[in-house]
PDB file of C-alpha atoms in Angstrom:
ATOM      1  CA  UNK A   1      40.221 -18.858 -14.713  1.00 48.00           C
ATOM      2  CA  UNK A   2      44.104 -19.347 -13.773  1.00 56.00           C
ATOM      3  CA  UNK A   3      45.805 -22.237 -14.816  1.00 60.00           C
ATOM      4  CA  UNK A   4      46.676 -23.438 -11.886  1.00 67.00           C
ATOM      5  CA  UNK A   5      43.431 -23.287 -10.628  1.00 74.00           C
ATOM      6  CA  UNK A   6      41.956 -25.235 -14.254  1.00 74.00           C
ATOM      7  CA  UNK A   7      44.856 -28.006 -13.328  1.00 77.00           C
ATOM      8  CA  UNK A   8      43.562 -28.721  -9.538  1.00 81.00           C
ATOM      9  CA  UNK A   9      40.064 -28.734 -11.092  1.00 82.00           C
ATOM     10  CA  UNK A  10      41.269 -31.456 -13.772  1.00 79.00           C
ATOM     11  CA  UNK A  11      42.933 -33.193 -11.291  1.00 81.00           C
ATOM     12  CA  UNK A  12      40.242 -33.395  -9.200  1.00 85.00           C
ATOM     13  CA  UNK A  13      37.575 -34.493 -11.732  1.00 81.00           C
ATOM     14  CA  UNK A  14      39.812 -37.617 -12.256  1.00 77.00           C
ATOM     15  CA  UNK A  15      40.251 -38.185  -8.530  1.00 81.00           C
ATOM     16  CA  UNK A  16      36.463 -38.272  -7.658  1.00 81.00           C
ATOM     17  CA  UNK A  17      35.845 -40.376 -11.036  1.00 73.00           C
ATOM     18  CA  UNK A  18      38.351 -42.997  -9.899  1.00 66.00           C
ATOM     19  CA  UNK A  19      37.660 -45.767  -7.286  1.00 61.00           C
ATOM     20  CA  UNK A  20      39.574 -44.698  -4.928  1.00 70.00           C
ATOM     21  CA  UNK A  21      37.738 -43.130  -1.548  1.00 77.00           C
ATOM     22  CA  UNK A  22      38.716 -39.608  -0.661  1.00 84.00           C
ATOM     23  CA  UNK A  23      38.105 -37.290   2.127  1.00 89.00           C
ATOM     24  CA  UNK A  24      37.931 -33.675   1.463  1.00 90.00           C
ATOM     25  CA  UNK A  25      40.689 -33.400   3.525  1.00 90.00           C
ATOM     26  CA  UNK A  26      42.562 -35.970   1.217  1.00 87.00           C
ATOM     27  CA  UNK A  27      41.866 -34.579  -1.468  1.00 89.00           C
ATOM     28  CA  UNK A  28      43.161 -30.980  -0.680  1.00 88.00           C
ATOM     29  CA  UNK A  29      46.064 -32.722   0.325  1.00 87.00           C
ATOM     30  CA  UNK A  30      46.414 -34.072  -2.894  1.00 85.00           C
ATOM     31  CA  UNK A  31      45.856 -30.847  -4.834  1.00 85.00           C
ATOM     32  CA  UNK A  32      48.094 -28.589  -2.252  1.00 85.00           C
ATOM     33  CA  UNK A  33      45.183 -26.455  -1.626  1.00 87.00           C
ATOM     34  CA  UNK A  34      42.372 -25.712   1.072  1.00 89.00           C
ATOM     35  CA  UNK A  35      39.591 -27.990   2.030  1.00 87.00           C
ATOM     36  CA  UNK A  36      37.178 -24.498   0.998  1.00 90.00           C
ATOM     37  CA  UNK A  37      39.205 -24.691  -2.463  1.00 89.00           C
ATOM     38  CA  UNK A  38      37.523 -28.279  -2.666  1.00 89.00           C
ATOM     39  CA  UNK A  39      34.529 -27.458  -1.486  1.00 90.00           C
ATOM     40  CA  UNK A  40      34.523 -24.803  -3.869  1.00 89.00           C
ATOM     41  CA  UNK A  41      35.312 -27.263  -7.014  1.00 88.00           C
ATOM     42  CA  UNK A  42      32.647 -29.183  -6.270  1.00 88.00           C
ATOM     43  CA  UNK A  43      29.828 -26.695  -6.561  1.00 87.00           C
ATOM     44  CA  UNK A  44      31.356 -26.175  -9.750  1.00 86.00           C
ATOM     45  CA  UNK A  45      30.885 -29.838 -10.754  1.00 82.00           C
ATOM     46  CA  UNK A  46      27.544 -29.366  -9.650  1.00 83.00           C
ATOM     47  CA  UNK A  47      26.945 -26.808 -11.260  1.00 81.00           C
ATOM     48  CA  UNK A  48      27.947 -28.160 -14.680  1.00 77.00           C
ATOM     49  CA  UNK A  49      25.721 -30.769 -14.172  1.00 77.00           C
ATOM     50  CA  UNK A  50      27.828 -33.404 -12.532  1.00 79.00           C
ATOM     51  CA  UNK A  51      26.218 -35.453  -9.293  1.00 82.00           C
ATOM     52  CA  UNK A  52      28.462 -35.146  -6.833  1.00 84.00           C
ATOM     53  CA  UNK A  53      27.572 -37.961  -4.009  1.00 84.00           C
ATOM     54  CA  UNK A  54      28.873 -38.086  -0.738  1.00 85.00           C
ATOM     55  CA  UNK A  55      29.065 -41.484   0.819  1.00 83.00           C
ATOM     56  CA  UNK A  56      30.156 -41.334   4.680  1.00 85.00           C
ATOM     57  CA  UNK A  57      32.732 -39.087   4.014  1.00 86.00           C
ATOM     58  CA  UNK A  58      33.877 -39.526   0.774  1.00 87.00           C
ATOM     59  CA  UNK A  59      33.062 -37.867  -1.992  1.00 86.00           C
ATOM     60  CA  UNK A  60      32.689 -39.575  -5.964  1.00 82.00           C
ATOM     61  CA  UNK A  61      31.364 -38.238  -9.066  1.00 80.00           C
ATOM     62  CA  UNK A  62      28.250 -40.470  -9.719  1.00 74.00           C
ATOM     63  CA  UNK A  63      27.998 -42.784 -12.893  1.00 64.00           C
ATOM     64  CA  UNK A  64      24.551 -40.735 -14.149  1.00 63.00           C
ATOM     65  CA  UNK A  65      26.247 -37.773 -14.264  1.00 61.00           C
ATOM     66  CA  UNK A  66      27.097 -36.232 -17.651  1.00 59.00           C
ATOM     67  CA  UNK A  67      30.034 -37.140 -19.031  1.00 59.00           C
ATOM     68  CA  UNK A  68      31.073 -39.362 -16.214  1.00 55.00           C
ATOM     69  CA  UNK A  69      31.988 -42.259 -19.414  1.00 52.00           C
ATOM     70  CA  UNK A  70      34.148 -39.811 -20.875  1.00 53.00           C
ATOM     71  CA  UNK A  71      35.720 -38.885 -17.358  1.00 51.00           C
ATOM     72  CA  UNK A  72      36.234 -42.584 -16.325  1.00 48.00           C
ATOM     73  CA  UNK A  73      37.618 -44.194 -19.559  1.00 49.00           C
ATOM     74  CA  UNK A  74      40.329 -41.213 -19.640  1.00 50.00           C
ATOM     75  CA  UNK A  75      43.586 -43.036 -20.029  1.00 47.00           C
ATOM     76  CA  UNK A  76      47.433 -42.669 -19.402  1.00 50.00           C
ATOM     77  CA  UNK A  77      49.738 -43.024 -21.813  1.00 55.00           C
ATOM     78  CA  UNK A  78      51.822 -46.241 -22.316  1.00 56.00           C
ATOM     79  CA  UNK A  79      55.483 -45.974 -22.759  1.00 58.00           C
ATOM     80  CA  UNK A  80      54.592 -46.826 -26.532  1.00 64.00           C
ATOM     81  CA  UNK A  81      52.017 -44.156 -26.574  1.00 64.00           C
ATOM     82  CA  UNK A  82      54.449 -41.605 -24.960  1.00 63.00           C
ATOM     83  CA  UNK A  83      57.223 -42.340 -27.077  1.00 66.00           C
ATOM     84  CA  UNK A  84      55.057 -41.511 -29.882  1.00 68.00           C
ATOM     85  CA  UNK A  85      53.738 -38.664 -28.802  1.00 69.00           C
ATOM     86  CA  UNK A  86      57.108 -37.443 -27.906  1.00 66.00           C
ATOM     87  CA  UNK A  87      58.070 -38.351 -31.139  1.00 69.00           C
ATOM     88  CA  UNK A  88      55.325 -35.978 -32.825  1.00 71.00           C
ATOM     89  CA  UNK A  89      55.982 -33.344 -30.600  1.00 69.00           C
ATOM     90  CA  UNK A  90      59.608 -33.420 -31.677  1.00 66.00           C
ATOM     91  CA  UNK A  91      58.224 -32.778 -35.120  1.00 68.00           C
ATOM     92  CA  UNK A  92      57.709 -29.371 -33.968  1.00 67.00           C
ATOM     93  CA  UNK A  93      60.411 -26.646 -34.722  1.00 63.00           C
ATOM     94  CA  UNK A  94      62.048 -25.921 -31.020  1.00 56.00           C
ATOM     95  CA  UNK A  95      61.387 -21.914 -32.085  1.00 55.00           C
ATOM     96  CA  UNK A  96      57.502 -23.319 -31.619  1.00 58.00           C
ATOM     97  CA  UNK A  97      56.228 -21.828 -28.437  1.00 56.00           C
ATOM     98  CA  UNK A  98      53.664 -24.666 -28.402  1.00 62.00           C
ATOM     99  CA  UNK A  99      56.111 -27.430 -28.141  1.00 61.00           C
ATOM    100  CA  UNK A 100      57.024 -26.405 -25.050  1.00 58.00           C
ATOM    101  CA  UNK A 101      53.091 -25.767 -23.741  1.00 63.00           C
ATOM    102  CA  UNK A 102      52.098 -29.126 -25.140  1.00 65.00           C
ATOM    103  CA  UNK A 103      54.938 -30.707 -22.826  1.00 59.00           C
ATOM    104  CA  UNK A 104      54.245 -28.704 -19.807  1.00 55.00           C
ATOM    105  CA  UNK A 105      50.198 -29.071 -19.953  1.00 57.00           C
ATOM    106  CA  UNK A 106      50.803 -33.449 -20.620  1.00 57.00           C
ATOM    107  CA  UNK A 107      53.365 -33.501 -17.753  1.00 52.00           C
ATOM    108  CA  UNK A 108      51.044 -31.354 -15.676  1.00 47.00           C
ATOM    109  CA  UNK A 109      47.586 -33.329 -15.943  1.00 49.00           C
ATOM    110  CA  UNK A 110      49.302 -37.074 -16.077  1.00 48.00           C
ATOM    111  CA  UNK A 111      52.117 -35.902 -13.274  1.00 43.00           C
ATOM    112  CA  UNK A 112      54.640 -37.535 -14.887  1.00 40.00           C
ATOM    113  CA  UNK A 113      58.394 -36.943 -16.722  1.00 34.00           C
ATOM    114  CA  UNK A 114      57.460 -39.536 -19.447  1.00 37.00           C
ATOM    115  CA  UNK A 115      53.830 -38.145 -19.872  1.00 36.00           C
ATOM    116  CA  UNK A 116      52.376 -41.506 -18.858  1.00 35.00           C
ATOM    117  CA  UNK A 117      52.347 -43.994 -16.089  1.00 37.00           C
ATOM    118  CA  UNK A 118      49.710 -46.227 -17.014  1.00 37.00           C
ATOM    119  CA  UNK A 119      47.661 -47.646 -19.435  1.00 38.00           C
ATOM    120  CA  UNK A 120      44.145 -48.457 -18.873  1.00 43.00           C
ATOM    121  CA  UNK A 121      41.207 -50.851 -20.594  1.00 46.00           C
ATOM    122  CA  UNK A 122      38.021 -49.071 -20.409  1.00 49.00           C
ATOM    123  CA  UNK A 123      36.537 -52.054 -18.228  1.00 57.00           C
ATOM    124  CA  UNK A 124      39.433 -52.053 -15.910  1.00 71.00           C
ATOM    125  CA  UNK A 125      40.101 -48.688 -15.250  1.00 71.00           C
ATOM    126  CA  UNK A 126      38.559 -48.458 -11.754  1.00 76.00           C
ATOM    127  CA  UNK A 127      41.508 -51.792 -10.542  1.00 84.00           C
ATOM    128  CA  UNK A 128      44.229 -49.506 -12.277  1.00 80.00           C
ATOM    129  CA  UNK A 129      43.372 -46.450 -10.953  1.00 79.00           C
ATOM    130  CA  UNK A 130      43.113 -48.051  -7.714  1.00 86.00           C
ATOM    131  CA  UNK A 131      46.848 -49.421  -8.273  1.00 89.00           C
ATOM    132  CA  UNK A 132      47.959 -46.478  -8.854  1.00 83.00           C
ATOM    133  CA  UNK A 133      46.636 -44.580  -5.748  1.00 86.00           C
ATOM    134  CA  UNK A 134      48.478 -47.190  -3.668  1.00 91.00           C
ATOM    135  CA  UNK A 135      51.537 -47.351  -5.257  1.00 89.00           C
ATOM    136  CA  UNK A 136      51.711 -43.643  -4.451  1.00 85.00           C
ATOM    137  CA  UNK A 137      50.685 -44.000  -1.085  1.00 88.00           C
ATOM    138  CA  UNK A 138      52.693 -47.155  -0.868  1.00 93.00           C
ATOM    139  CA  UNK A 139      50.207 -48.998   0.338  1.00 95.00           C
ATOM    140  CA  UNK A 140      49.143 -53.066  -0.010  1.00 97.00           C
ATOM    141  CA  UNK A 141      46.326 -54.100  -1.581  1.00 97.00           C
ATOM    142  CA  UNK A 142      44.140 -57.510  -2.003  1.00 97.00           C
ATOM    143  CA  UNK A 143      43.601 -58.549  -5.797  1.00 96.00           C
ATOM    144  CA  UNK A 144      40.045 -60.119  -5.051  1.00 95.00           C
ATOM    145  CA  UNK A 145      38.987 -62.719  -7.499  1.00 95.00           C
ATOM    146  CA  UNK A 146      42.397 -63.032  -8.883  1.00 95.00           C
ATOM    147  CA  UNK A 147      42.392 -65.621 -11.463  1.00 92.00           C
ATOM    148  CA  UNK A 148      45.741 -67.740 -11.736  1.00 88.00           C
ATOM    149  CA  UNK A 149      46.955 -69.595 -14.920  1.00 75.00           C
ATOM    150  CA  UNK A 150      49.777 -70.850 -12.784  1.00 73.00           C
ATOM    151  CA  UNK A 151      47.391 -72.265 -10.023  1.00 79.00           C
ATOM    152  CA  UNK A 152      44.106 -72.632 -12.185  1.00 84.00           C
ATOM    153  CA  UNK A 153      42.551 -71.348  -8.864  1.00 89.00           C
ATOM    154  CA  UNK A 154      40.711 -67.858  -8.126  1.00 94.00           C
ATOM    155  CA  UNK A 155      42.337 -66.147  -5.174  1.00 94.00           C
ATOM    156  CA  UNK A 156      42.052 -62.907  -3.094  1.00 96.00           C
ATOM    157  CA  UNK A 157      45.820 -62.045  -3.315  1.00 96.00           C
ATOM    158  CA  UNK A 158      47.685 -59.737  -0.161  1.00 97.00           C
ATOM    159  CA  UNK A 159      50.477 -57.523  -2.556  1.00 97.00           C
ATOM    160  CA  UNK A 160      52.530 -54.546  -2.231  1.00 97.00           C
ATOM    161  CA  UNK A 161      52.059 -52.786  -5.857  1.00 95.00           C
ATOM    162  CA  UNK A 162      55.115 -51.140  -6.861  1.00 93.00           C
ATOM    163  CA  UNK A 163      55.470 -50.894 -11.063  1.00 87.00           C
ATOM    164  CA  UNK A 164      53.737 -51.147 -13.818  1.00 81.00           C
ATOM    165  CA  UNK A 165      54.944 -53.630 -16.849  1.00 71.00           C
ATOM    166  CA  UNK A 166      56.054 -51.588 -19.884  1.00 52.00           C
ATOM    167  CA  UNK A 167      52.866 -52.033 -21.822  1.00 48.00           C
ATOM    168  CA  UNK A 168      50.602 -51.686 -18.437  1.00 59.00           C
ATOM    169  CA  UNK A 169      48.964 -55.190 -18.784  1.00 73.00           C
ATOM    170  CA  UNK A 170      50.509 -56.249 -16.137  1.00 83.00           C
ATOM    171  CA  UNK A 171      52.075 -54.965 -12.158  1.00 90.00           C
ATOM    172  CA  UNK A 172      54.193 -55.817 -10.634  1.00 91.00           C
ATOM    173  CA  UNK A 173      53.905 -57.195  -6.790  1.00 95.00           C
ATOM    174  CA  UNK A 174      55.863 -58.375  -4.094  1.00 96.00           C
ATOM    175  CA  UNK A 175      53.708 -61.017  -2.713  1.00 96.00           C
ATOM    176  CA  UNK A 176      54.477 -61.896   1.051  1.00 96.00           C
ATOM    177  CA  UNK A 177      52.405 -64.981   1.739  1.00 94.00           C
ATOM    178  CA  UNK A 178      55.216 -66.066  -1.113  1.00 93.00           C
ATOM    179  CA  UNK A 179      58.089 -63.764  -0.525  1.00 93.00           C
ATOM    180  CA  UNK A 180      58.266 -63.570  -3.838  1.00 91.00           C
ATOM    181  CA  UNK A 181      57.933 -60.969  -6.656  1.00 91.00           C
ATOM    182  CA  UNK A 182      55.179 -61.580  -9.668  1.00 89.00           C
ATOM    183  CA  UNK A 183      53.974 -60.173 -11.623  1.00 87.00           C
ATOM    184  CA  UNK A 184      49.587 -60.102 -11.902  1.00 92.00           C
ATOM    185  CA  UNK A 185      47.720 -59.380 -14.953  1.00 88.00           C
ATOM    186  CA  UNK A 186      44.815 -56.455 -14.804  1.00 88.00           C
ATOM    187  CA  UNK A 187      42.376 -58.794 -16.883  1.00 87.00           C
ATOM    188  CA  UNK A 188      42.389 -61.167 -14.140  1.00 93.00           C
ATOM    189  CA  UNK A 189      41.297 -58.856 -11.201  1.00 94.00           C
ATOM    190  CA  UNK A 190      37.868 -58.535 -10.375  1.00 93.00           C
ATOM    191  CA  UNK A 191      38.670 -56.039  -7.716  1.00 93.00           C
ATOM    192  CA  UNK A 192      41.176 -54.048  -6.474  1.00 94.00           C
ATOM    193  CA  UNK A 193      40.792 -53.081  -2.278  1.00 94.00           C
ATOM    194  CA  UNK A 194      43.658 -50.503  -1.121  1.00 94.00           C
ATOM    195  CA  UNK A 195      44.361 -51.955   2.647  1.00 95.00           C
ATOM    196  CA  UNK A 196      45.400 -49.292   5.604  1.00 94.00           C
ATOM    197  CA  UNK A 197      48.540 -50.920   5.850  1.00 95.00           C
ATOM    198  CA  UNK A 198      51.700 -49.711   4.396  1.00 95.00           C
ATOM    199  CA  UNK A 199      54.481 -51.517   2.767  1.00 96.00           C
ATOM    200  CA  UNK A 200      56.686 -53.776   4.492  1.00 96.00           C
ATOM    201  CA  UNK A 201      59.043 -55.353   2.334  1.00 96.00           C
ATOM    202  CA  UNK A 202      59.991 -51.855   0.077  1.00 94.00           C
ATOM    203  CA  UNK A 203      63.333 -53.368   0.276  1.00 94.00           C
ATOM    204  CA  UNK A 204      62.682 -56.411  -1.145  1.00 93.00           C
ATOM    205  CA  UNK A 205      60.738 -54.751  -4.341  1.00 93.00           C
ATOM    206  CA  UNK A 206      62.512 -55.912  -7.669  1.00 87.00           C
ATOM    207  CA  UNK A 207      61.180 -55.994 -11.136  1.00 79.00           C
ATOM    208  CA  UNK A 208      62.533 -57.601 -14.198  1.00 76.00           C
ATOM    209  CA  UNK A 209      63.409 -56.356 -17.074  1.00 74.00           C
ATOM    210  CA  UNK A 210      61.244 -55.901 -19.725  1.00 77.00           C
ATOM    211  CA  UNK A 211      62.145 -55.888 -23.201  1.00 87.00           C
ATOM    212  CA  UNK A 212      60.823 -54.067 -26.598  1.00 89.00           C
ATOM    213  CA  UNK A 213      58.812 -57.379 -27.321  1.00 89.00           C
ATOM    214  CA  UNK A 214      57.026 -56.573 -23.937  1.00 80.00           C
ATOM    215  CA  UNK A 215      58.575 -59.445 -22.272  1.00 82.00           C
ATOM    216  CA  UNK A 216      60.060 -59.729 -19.116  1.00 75.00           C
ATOM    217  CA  UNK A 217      63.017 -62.277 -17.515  1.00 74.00           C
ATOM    218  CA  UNK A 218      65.748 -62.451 -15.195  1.00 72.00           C
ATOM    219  CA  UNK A 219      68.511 -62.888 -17.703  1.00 77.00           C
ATOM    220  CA  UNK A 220      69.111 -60.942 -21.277  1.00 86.00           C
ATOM    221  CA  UNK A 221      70.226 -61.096 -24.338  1.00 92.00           C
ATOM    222  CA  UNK A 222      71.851 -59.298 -26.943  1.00 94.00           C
ATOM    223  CA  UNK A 223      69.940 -60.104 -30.315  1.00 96.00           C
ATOM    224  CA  UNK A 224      70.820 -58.760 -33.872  1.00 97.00           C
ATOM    225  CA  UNK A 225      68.371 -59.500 -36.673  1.00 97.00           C
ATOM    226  CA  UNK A 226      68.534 -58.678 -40.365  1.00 97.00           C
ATOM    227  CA  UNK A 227      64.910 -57.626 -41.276  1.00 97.00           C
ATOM    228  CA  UNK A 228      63.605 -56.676 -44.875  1.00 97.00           C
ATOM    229  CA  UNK A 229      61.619 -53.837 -45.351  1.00 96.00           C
ATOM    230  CA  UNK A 230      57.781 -55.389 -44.776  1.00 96.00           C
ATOM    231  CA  UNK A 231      59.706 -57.153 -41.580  1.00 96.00           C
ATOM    232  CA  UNK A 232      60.987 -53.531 -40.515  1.00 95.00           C
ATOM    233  CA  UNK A 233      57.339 -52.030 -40.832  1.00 94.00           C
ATOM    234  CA  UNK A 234      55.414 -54.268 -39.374  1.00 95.00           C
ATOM    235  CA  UNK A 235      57.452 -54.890 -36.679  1.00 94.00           C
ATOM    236  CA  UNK A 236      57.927 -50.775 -35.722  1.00 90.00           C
ATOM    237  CA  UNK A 237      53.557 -50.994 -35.928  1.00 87.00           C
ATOM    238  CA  UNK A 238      53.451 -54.024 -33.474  1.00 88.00           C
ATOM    239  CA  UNK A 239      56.293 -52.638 -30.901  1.00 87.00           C
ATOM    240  CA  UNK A 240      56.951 -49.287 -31.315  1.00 83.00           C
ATOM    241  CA  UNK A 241      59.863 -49.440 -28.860  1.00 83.00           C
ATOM    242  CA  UNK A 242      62.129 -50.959 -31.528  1.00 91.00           C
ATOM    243  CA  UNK A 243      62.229 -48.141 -33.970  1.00 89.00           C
ATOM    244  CA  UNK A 244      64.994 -46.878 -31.663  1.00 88.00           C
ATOM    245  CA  UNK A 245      67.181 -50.389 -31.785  1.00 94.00           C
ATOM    246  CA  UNK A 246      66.473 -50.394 -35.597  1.00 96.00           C
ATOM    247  CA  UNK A 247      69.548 -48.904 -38.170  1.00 96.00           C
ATOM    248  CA  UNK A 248      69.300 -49.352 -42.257  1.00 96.00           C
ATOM    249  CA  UNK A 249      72.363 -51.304 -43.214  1.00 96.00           C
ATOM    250  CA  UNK A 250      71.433 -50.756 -46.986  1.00 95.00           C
ATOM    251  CA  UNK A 251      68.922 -49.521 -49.666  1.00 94.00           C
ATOM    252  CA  UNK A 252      66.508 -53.183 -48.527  1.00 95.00           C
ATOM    253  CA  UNK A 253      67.612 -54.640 -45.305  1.00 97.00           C
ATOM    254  CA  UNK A 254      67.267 -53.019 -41.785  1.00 97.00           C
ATOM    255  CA  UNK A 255      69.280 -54.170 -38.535  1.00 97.00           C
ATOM    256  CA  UNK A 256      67.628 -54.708 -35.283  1.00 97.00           C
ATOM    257  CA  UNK A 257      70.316 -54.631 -32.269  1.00 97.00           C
ATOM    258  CA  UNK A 258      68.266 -54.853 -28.787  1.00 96.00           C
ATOM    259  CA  UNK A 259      68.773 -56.824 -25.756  1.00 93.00           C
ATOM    260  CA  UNK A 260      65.700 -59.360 -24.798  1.00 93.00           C
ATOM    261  CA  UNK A 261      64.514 -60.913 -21.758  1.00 88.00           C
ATOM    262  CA  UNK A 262      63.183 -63.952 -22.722  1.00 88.00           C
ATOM    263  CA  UNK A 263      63.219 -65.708 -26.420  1.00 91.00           C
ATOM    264  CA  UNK A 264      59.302 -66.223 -26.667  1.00 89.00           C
ATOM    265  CA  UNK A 265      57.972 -62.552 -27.886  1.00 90.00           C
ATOM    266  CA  UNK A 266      60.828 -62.621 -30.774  1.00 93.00           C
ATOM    267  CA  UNK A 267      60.415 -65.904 -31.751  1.00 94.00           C
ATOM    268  CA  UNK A 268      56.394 -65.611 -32.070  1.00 92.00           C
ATOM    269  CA  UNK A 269      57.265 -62.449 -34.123  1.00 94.00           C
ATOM    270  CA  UNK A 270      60.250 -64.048 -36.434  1.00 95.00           C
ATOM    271  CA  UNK A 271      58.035 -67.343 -36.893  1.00 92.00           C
ATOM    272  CA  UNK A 272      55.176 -65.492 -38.884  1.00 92.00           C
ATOM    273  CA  UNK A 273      58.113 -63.700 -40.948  1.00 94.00           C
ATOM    274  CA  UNK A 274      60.774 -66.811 -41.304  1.00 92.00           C
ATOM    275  CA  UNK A 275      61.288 -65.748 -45.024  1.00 95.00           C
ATOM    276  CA  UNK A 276      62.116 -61.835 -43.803  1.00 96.00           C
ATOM    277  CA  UNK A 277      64.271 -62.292 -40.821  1.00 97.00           C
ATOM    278  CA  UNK A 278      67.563 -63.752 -40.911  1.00 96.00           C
ATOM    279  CA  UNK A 279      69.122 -64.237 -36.948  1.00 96.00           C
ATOM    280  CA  UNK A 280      72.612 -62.664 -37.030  1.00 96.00           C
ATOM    281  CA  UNK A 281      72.781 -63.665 -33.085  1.00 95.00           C
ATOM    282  CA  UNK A 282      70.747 -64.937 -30.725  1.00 93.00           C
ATOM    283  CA  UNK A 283      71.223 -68.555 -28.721  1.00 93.00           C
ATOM    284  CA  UNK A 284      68.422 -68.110 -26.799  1.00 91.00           C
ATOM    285  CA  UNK A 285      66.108 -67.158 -29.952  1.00 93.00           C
ATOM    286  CA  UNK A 286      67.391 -69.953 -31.962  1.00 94.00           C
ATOM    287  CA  UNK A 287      67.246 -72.574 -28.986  1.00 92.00           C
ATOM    288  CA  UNK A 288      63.103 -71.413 -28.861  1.00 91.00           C
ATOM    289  CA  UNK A 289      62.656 -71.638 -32.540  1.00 91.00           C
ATOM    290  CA  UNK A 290      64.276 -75.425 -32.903  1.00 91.00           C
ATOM    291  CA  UNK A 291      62.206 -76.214 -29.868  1.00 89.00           C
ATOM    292  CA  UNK A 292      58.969 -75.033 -31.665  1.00 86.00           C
ATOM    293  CA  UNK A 293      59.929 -76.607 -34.653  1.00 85.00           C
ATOM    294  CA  UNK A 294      60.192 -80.608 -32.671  1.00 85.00           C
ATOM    295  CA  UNK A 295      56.993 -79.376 -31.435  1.00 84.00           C
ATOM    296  CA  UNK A 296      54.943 -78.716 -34.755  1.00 81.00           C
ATOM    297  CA  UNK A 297      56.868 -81.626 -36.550  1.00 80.00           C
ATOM    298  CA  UNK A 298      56.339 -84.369 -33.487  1.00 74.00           C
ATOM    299  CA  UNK A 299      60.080 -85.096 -34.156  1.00 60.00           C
TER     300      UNK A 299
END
């Protein structure tokens, strides 16, 4: 079997294991290939012991089929996970012929630059896959069930989906009832419903940034922190994005130089570490941590 042929058929398993609703004709749209070509996949699946139902006309790969578990928990990579696994495959001597095949084939199945778009809980992967499909498609969707810590209410929610938060627990939405951008956690979906109506406020889409402690804000920072050695390790283990920001200044202190959004993921970090971390600069960090300190001490 061609590769080509072995990457429609991959791409296609994940399509019909998702939660998204798909025509034959959609989905050889999809995979830039006949409607027979799908047709033909799909006695394949059958084949290999895979129940293939058709619903109307859509087409899913049933939960009793074999495998289907394996099929529906398979995951994107974070930007953590693919800058890690970029990292490894850097290991590999550039004369390496499977560097290069191990890039391709990641790029290929995932259909992305950074080998990953989106990270995905086991019990949520049906909402993000969903997500996904629209943001594509740029279409809105309704969060139903959304549960709000700002509102302590449970919601359905009218968005236009448009990116993914750095570590994927989070999307973010341009919210019209609110003409506002927010961003919605996956935890708190029950369901995710892909409307037939297309964006209308593409213009107005703006994200935050997000910084390595996975925090996002409209204003930044520029931090510098002196970390010993147990502070350098753990904190390349919890955020895997800062090994980049992170220089040795000598034989037992490390430097981190980044730019944050917002004080709260650096101060929960340096306040389990305070005897490890000395803040070289950092208002914003400092302001946080003599705030949490009035709060612990009632002062």
């Amino acid at each position: 079997m061609d590769q080509p042929k072995v990457e429609r058929m991959l791409r296609l398993m994940m399509l019909l294991a998702g939660n998204v609703n798909y025509t034959v004709n959609d989905l050889a749209a999809k995979l830039e290939t006949s409607y027979r070509s799908v047709y033909r996949y799909i006695d394949t699946f059958k084949a290999a012991g895979f129940v293939v139902q058709k619903n109307g006309e859509f087409y899913h790969i049933a939960k009793e089929s074999r495998f289907f578990k394996d099929i529906s928990q398979l995951v994107h990579f974070t930007d953590e996970e693919a800058y890690m696994v970029n990292k490894l495959i850097e290991g590999i001597d550039d004369t390496n012929t499977i560097k290069q095949n191990l890039r391709k084939k990641l790029a290929t199945i995932y259909n992305c630059t950074a080998i990953a778009d989106v990270i995905v809980k086991n019990e949520n992967a049906s909402n993000v896959n969903a997500i996904v499909e629209a943001i594509d498609d740029k279409k809105q969707i309704m969060l139903k069930g959304y549960s709000s810590s700002h509102t302590n209410k449970i919601s359905d929610r009218i968005v236009e989906p448009f990116k993914f938060t750095t570590n994927y627990i989070s999307v973010w939405c341009y919210e019209p009832a609110h003409k506002q951008n927010k961003q919605f956690k996956i935890d708190r979906i029950q369901k995710v419903e892909i409307l037939n109506k297309a964006w209308q406020f593409e213009d107005k889409h703006a994200s935050e940034s997000v910084d390595i402690f996975r925090m996002s804000g409209k204003q930044t920072e520029k931090v510098r922190l002196r970390l010993s050695l147990r502070a350098k390790n753990l904190l390349i283990e919890e955020y895997p994005m800062s090994e980049k920001d992170i220089t040795q200044e000598d034989e037992n202190h490390w430097i981190l130089a980044t730019e944050i959004s917002s004080p709260l993921g650096a101060c929960r970090f340096i306040a389990g570490l305070p005897e490890d971390i000395e803040i070289i600069e950092g208002k914003m960090i400092k302001s946080q941590l003599h705030k949490y300190a009035k709060q612990l001490l009632k002062i």
